[in-house]
mmCIF file of C-alpha atoms and ligand atoms in Angstrom:
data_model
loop_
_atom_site.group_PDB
_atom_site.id
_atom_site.type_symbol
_atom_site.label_atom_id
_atom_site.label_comp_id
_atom_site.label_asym_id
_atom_site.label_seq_id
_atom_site.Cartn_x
_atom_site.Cartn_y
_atom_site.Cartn_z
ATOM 1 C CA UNK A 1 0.000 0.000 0.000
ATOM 2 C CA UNK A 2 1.532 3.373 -0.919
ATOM 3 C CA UNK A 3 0.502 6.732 -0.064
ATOM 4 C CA UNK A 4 -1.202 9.239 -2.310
ATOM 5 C CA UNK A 5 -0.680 11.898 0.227
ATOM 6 C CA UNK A 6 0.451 14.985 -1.303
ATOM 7 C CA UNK A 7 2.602 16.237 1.694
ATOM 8 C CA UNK A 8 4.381 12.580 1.884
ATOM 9 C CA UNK A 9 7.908 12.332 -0.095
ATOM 10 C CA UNK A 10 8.753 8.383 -0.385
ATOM 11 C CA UNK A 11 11.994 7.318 -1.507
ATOM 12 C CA UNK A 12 12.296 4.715 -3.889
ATOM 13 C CA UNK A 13 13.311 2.109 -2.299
ATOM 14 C CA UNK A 14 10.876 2.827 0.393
ATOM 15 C CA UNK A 15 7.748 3.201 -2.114
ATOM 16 C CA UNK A 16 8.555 -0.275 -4.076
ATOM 17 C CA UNK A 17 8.739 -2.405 -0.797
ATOM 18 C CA UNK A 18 5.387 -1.032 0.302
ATOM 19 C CA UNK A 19 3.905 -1.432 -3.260
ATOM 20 C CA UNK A 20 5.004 -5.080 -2.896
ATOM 21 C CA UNK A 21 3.857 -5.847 0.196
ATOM 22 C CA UNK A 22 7.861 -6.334 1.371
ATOM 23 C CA UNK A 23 8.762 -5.911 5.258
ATOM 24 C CA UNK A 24 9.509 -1.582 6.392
ATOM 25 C CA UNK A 25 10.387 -0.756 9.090
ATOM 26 C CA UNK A 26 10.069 3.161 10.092
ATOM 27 C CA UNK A 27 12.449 4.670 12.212
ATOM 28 C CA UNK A 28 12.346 8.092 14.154
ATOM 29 C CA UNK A 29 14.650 11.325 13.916
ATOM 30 C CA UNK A 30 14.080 13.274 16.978
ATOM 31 C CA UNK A 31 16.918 10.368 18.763
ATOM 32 C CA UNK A 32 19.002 11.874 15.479
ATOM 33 C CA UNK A 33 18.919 15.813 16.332
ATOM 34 C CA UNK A 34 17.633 15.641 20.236
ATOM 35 C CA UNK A 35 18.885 12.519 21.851
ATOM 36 C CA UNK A 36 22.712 11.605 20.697
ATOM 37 C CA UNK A 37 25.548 14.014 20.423
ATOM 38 C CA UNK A 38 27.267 14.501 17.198
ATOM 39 C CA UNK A 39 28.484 12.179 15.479
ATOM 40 C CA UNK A 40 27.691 9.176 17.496
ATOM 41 C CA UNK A 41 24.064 10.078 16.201
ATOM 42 C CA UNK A 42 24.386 10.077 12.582
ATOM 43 C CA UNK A 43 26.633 7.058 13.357
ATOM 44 C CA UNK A 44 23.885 5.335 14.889
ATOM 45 C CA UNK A 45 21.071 6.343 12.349
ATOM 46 C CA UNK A 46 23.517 4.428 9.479
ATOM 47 C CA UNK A 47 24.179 1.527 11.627
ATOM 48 C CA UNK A 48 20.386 1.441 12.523
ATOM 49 C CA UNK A 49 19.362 0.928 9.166
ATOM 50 C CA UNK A 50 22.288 -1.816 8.243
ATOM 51 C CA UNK A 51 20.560 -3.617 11.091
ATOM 52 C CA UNK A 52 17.240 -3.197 9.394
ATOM 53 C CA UNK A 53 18.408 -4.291 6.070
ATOM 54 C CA UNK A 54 20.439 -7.160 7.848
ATOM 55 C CA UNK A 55 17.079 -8.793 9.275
ATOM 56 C CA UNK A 56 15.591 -8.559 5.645
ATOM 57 C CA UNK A 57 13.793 -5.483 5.957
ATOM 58 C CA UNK A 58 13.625 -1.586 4.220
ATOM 59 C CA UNK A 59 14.445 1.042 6.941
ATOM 60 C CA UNK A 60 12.645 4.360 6.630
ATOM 61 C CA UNK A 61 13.753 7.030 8.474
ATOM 62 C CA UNK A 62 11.188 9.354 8.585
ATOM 63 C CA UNK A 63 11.697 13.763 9.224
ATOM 64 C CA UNK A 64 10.088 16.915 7.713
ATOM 65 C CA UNK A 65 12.324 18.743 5.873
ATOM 66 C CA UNK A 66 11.496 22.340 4.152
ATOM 67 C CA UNK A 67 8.215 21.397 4.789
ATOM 68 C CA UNK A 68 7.753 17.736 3.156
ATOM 69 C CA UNK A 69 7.362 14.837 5.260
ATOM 70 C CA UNK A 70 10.144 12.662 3.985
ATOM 71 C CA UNK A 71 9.615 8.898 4.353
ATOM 72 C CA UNK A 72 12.711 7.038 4.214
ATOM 73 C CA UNK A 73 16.245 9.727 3.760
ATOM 74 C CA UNK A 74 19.307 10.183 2.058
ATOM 75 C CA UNK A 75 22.718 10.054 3.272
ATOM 76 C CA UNK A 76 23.262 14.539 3.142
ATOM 77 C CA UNK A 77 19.439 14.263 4.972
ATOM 78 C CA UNK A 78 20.675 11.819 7.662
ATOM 79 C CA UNK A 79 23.941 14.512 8.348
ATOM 80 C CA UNK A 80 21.604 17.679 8.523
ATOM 81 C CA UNK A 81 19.253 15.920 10.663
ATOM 82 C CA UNK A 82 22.085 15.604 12.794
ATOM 83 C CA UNK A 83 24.267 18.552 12.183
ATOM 84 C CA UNK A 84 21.387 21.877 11.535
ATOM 85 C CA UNK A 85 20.659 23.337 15.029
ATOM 86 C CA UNK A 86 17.461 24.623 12.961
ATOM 87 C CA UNK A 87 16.004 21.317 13.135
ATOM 88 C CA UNK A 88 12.840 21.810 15.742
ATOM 89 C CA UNK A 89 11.873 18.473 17.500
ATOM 90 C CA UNK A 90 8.299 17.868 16.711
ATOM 91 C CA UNK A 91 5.265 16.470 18.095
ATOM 92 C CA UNK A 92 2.129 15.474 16.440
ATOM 93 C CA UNK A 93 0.644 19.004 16.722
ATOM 94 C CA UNK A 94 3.667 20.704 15.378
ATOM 95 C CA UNK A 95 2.913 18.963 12.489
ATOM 96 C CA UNK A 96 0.853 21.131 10.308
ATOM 97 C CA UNK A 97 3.151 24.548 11.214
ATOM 98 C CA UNK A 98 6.353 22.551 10.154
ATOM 99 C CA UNK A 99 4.521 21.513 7.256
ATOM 100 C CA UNK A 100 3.335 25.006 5.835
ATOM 101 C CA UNK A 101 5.991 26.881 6.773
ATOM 102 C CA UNK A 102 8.407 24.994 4.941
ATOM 103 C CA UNK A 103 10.345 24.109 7.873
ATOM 104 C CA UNK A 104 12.922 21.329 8.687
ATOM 105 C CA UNK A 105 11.382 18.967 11.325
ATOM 106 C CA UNK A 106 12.822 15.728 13.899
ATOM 107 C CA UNK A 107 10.044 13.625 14.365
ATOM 108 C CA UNK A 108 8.896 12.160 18.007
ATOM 109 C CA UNK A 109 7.479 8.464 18.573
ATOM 110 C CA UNK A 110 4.221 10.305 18.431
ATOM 111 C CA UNK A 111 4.794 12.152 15.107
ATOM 112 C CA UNK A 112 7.034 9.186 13.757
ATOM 113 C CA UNK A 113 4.217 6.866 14.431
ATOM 114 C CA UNK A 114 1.294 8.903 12.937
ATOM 115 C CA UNK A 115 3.514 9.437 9.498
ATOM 116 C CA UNK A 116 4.125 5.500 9.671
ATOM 117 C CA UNK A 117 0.549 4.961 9.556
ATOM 118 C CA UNK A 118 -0.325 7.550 6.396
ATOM 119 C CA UNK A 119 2.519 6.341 4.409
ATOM 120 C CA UNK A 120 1.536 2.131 5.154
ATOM 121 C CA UNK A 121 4.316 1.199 7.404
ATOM 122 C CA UNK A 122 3.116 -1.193 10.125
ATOM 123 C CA UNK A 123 6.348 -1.383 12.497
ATOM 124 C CA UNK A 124 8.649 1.152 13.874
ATOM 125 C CA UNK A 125 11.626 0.759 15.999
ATOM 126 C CA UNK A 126 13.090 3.321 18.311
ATOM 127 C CA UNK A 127 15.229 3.680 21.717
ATOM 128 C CA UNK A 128 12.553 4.300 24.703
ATOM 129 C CA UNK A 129 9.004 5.546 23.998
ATOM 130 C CA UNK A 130 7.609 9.081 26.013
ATOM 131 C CA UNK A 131 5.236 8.900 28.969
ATOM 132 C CA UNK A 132 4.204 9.898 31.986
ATOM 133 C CA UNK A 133 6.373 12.223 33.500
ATOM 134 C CA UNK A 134 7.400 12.348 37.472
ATOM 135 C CA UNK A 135 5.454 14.944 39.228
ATOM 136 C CA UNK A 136 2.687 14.546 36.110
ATOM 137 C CA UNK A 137 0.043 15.215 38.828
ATOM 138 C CA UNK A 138 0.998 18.552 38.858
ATOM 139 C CA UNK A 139 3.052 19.425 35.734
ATOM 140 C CA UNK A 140 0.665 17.580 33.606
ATOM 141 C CA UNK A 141 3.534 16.494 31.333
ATOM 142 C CA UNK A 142 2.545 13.416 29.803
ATOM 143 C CA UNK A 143 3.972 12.321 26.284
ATOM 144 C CA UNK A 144 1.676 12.627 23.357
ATOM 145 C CA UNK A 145 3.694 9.087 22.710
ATOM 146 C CA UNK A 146 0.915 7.740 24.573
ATOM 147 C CA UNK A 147 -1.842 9.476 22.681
ATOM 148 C CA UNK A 148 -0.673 8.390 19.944
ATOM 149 C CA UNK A 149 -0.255 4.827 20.452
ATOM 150 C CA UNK A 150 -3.941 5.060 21.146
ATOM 151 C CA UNK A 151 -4.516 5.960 17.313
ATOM 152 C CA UNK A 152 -2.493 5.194 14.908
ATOM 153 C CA UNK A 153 -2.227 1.464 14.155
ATOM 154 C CA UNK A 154 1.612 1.289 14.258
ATOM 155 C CA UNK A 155 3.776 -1.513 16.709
ATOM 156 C CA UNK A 156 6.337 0.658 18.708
ATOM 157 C CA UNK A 157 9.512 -1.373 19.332
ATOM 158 C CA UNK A 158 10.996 0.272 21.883
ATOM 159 C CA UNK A 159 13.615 -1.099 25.531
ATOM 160 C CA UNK A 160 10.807 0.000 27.681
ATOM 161 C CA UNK A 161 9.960 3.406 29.005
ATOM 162 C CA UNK A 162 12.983 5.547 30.705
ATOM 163 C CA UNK A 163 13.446 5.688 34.329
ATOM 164 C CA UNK A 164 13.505 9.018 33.993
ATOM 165 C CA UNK A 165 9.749 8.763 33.969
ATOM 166 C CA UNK A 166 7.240 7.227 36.243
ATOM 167 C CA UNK A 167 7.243 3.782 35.204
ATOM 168 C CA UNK A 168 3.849 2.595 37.043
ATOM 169 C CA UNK A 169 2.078 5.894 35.816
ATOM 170 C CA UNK A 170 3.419 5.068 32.314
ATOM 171 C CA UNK A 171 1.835 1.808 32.555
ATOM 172 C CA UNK A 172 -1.590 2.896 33.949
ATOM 173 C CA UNK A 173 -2.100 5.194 31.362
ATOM 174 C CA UNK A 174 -1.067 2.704 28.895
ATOM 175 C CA UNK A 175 -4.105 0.347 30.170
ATOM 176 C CA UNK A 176 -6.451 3.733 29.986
ATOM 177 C CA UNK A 177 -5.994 4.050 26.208
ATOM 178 C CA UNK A 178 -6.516 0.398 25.463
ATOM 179 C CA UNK A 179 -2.937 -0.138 23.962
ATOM 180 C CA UNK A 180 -1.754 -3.832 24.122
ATOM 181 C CA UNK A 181 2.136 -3.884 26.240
ATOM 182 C CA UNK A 182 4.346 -6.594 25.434
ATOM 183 C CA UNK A 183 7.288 -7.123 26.702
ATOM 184 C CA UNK A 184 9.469 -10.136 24.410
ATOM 185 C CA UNK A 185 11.173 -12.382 26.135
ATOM 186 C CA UNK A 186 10.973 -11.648 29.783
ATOM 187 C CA UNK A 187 8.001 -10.909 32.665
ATOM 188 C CA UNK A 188 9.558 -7.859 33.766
ATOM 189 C CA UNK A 189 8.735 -4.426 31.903
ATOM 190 C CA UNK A 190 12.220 -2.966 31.097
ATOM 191 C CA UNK A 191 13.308 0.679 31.981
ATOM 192 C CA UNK A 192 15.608 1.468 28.722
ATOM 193 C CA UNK A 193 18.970 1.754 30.375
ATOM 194 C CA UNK A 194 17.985 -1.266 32.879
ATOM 195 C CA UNK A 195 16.292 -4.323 31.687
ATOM 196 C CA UNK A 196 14.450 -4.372 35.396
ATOM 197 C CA UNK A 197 12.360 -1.633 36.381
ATOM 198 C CA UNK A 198 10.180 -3.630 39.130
ATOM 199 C CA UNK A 199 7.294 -3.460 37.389
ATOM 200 C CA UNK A 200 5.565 -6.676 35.959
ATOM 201 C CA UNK A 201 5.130 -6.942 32.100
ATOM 202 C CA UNK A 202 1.835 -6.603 31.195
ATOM 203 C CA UNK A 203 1.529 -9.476 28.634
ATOM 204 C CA UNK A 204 5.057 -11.626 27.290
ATOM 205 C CA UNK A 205 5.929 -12.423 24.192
ATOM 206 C CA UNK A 206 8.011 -15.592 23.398
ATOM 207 C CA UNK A 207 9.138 -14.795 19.455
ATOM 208 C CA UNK A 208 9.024 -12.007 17.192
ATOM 209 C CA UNK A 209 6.836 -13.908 15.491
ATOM 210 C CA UNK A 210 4.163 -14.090 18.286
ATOM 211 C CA UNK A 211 4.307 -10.382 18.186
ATOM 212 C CA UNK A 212 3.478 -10.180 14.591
ATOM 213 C CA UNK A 213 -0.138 -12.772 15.375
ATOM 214 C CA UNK A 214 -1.175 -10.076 18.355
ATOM 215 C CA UNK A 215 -0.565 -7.021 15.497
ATOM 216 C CA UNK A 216 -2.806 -9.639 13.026
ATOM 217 C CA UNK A 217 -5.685 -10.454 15.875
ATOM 218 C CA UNK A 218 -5.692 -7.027 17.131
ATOM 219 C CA UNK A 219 -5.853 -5.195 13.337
ATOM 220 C CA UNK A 220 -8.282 -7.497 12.201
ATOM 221 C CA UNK A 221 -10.727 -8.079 15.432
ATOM 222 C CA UNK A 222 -14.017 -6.909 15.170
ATOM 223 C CA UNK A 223 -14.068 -5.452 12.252
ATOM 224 C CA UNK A 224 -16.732 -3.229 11.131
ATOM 225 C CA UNK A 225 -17.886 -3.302 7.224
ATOM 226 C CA UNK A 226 -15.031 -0.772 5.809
ATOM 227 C CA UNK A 227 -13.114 -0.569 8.695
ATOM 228 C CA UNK A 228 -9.413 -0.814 9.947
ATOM 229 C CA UNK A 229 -10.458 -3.063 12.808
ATOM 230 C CA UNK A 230 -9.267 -2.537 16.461
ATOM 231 C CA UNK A 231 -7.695 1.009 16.122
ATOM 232 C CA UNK A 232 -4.450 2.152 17.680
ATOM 233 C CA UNK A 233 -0.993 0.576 18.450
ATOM 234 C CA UNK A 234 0.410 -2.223 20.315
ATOM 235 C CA UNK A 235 3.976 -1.136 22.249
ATOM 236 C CA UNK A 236 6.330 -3.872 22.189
ATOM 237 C CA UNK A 237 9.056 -3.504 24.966
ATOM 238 C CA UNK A 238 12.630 -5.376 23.917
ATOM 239 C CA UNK A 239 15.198 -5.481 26.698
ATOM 240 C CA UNK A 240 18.427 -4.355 26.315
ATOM 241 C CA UNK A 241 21.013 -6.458 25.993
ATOM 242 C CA UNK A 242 22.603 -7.933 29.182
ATOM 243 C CA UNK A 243 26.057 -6.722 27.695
ATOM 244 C CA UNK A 244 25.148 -3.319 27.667
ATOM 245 C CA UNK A 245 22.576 -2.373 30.837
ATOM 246 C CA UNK A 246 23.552 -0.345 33.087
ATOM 247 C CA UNK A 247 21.333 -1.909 35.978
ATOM 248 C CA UNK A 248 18.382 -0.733 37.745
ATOM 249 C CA UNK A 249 20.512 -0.002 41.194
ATOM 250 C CA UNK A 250 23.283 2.029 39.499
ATOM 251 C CA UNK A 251 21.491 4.256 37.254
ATOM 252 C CA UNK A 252 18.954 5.098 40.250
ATOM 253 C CA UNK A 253 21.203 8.015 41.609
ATOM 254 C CA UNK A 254 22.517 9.198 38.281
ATOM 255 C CA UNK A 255 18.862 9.698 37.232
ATOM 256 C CA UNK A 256 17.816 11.676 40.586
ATOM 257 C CA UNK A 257 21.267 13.415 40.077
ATOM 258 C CA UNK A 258 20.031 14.390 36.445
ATOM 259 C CA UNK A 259 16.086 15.301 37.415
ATOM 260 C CA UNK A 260 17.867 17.829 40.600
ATOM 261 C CA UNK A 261 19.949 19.333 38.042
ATOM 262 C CA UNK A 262 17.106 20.061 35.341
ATOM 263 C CA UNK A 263 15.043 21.342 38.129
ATOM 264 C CA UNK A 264 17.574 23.439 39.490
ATOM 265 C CA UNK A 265 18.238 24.855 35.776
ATOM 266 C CA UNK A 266 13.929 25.716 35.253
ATOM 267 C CA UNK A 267 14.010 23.152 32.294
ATOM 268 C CA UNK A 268 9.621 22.202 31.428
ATOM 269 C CA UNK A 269 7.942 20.935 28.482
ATOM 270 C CA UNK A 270 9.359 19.581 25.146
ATOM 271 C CA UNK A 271 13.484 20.445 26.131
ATOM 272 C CA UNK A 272 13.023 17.825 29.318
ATOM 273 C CA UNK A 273 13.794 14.628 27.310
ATOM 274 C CA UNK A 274 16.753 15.996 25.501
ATOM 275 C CA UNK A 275 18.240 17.548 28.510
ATOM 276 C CA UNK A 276 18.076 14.307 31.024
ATOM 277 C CA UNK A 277 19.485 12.288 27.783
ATOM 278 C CA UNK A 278 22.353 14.239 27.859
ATOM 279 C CA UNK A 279 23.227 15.005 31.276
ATOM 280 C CA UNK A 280 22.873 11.419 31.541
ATOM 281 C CA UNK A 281 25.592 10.756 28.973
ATOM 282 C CA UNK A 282 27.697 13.540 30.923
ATOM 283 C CA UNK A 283 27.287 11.811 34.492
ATOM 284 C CA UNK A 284 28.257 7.677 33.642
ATOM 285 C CA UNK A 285 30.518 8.823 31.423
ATOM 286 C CA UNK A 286 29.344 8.116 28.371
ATOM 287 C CA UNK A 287 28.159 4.468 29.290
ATOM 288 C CA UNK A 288 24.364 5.822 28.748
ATOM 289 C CA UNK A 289 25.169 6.619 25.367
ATOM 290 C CA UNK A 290 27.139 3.069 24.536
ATOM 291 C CA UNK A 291 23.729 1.326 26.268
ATOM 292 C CA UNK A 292 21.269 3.772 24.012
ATOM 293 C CA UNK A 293 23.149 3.026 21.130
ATOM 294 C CA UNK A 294 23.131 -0.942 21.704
ATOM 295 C CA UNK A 295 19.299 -1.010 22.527
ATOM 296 C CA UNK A 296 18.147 0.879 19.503
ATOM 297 C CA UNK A 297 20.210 -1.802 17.382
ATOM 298 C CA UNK A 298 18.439 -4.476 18.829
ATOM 299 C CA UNK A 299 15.139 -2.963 18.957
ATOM 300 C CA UNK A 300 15.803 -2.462 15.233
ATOM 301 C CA UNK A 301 16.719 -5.794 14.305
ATOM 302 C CA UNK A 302 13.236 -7.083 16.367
ATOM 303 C CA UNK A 303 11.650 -4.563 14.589
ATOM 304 C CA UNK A 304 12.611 -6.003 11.054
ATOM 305 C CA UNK A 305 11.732 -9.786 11.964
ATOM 306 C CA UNK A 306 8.301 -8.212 13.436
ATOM 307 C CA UNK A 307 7.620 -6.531 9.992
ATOM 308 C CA UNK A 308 8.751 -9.783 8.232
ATOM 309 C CA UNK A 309 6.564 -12.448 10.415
ATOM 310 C CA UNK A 310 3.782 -9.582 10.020
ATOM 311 C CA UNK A 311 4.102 -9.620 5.843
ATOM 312 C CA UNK A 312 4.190 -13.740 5.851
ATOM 313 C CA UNK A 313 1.198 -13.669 7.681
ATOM 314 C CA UNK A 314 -1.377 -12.455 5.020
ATOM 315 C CA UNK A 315 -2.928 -9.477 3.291
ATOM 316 C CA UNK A 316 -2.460 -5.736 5.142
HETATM 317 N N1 PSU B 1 14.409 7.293 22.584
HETATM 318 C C1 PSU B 1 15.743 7.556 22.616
HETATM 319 N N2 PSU B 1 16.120 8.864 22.464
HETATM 320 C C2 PSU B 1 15.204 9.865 22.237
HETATM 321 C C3 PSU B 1 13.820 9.559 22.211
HETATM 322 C C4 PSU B 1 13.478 8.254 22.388
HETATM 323 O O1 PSU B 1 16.569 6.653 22.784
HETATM 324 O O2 PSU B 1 15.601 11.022 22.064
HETATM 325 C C5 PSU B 1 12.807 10.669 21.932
HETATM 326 C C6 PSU B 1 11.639 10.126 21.117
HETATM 327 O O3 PSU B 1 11.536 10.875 19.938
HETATM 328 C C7 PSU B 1 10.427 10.333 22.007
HETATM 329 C C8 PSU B 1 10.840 11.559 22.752
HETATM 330 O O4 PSU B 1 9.244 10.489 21.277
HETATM 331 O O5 PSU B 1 12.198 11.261 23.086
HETATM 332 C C9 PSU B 1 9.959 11.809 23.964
HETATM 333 O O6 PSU B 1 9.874 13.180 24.171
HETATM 334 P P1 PSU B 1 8.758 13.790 25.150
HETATM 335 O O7 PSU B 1 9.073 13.181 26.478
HETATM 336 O O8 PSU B 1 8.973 15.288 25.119
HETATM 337 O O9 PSU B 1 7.428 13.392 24.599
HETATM 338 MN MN1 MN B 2 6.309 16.389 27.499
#
């Protein structure tokens, strides 16, 4: 299935698989210009999609630029992404601003997830979804990551949500909006940096290929004459590897260390997520960045045998 939106620029390789019914796997851009330093994150974003292509699937990393939503990018878009301090990060309802004013855009989970779904794509890998801030009951900062995995029928692979967020919260709202949680491979819910956060996973996944038969029953369950069937997404949690956690106990004080800091500097809103990334990677070291880097490689390579059991299993 290919897009006829006007706004939607597909690259080649990116419209044929889709046309053909082949395995794509969309990939975000705000981790590109908001969540790596330069040049580990243009780094990453190549080796990210040699991961995809390695499992047998078409990566499609997906940004606005001057104003067209680009689905799948080229190797000088990739290096302005991560290089052009004019690139806003942008959330679903930044959208249609970045859009007519021409401007160059780094898409969220939210906004990744909600281009996925116009242009086809089915399965979308990234490093640690959005949600429900600490101190939400006042600050009312909850990720419209969550909103959106309430409508758009994309699966999120992602390690979990970030212990720089409440966790529990996270999961509560989760259950609110009706989105399935899996977690593959393990009964805990992992916290991105940790593969233990002490919270339970909601439902467990054995195989990839499991995955793929909750996307088919949940896309295709009571299904109204002309309709898409169950709407919204299904967030699929992938540990990070045991090689590269930093665990649970450990990163506990760096993240309080990190939240003081931000709160001592006035930081709200939108510039939260980028700020705790990288005063992370300033406090261990570095080792946050090594484990960030590791996790989205895996999550990508899930991703791509996701997409691939999904396309064996029938029609879109
Ligand atoms: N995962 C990473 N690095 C990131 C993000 C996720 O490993 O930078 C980004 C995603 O784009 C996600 C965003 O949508 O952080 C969450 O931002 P906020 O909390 O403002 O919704
Ligand atoms: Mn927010």
């Amino acid at each position: 299935m290919t897009s006829i939106n006007p706004h939607l620029d597909h690259i080649p390789e990116v419209r044929d698989a889709l046309h053909a019914g082949r395995p794509v796997v969309a990939l975000e851009s705000t981790i590109i210009s908001h969540g790596m330093p330069y040049p580990q994150n243009v780094q990453t974003a190549r080796e990210v999609e040699a991961v995809v292509r390695a499992y047998g699937a078409v990566p499609a990393t997906i940004a606005v630029l001057g104003g067209r939503i680009k689905v799948g990018l080229d190797e000088d878009e990739l290096e302005l992404l991560a290089t052009d301090a004019g690139v806003q990060k942008i959330s679903t309802r930044d959208l249609p601003f970045t859009v007519a004013l021409g401007l160059h855009g780094a898409t969220t989970v939210a906004t990744t997830m909600r281009i996925a779904h116009l242009a086809g794509i089915r399965v979308f890998a990234t490093g640690g979804t959005g949600g429900v801030h600490r101190g939400a009951e006042r600050s009312m900062d909850i990720s419209a990551d969550l909103t959106e995995l309430s409508r758009s029928e994309v699966c999120v692979v992602s390690a979990g949500v970030k212990s720089i967020l409440d966790i529990g919260l996270t999961l509560e709202y989760l259950e609110t909006l009706g989105v399935p949680v899996l977690v593959l491979g393990s009964r805990e819910f992992p916290a991105f940096y940790s593969r233990e956060s002490g919270f339970p996973a909601p439902l467990t996944v054995a195989t990839p290929d499991e995955a793929a038969r909750v996307l088919r029953a949940k896309w295709g369950l009571c299904r109204p004459e002309g309709s898409a069937g169950q709407e919204g997404g299904v967030l699929l949690a992938n540990p990070v590897p045991s090689d590269a956690e930093i665990g649970a106990a450990e990163m506990t004080p760096h993240i309080e260390r990190a939240l003081a800091d931000m709160k001592a500097l006035g930081i709200v809103g939108k510039d939260t997520t980028p700020y705790l990334l990288g005063r992370i990677v300033e406090i261990t070291g570095g080792r946050s960045l090594e484990a960030n880097i590791a996790l989205v490689k895996h999550n990508a390579a899930v991703a791509a045998q996701v997409a691939q059991a999904y396309a064996g299993q029938g029609l879109n």
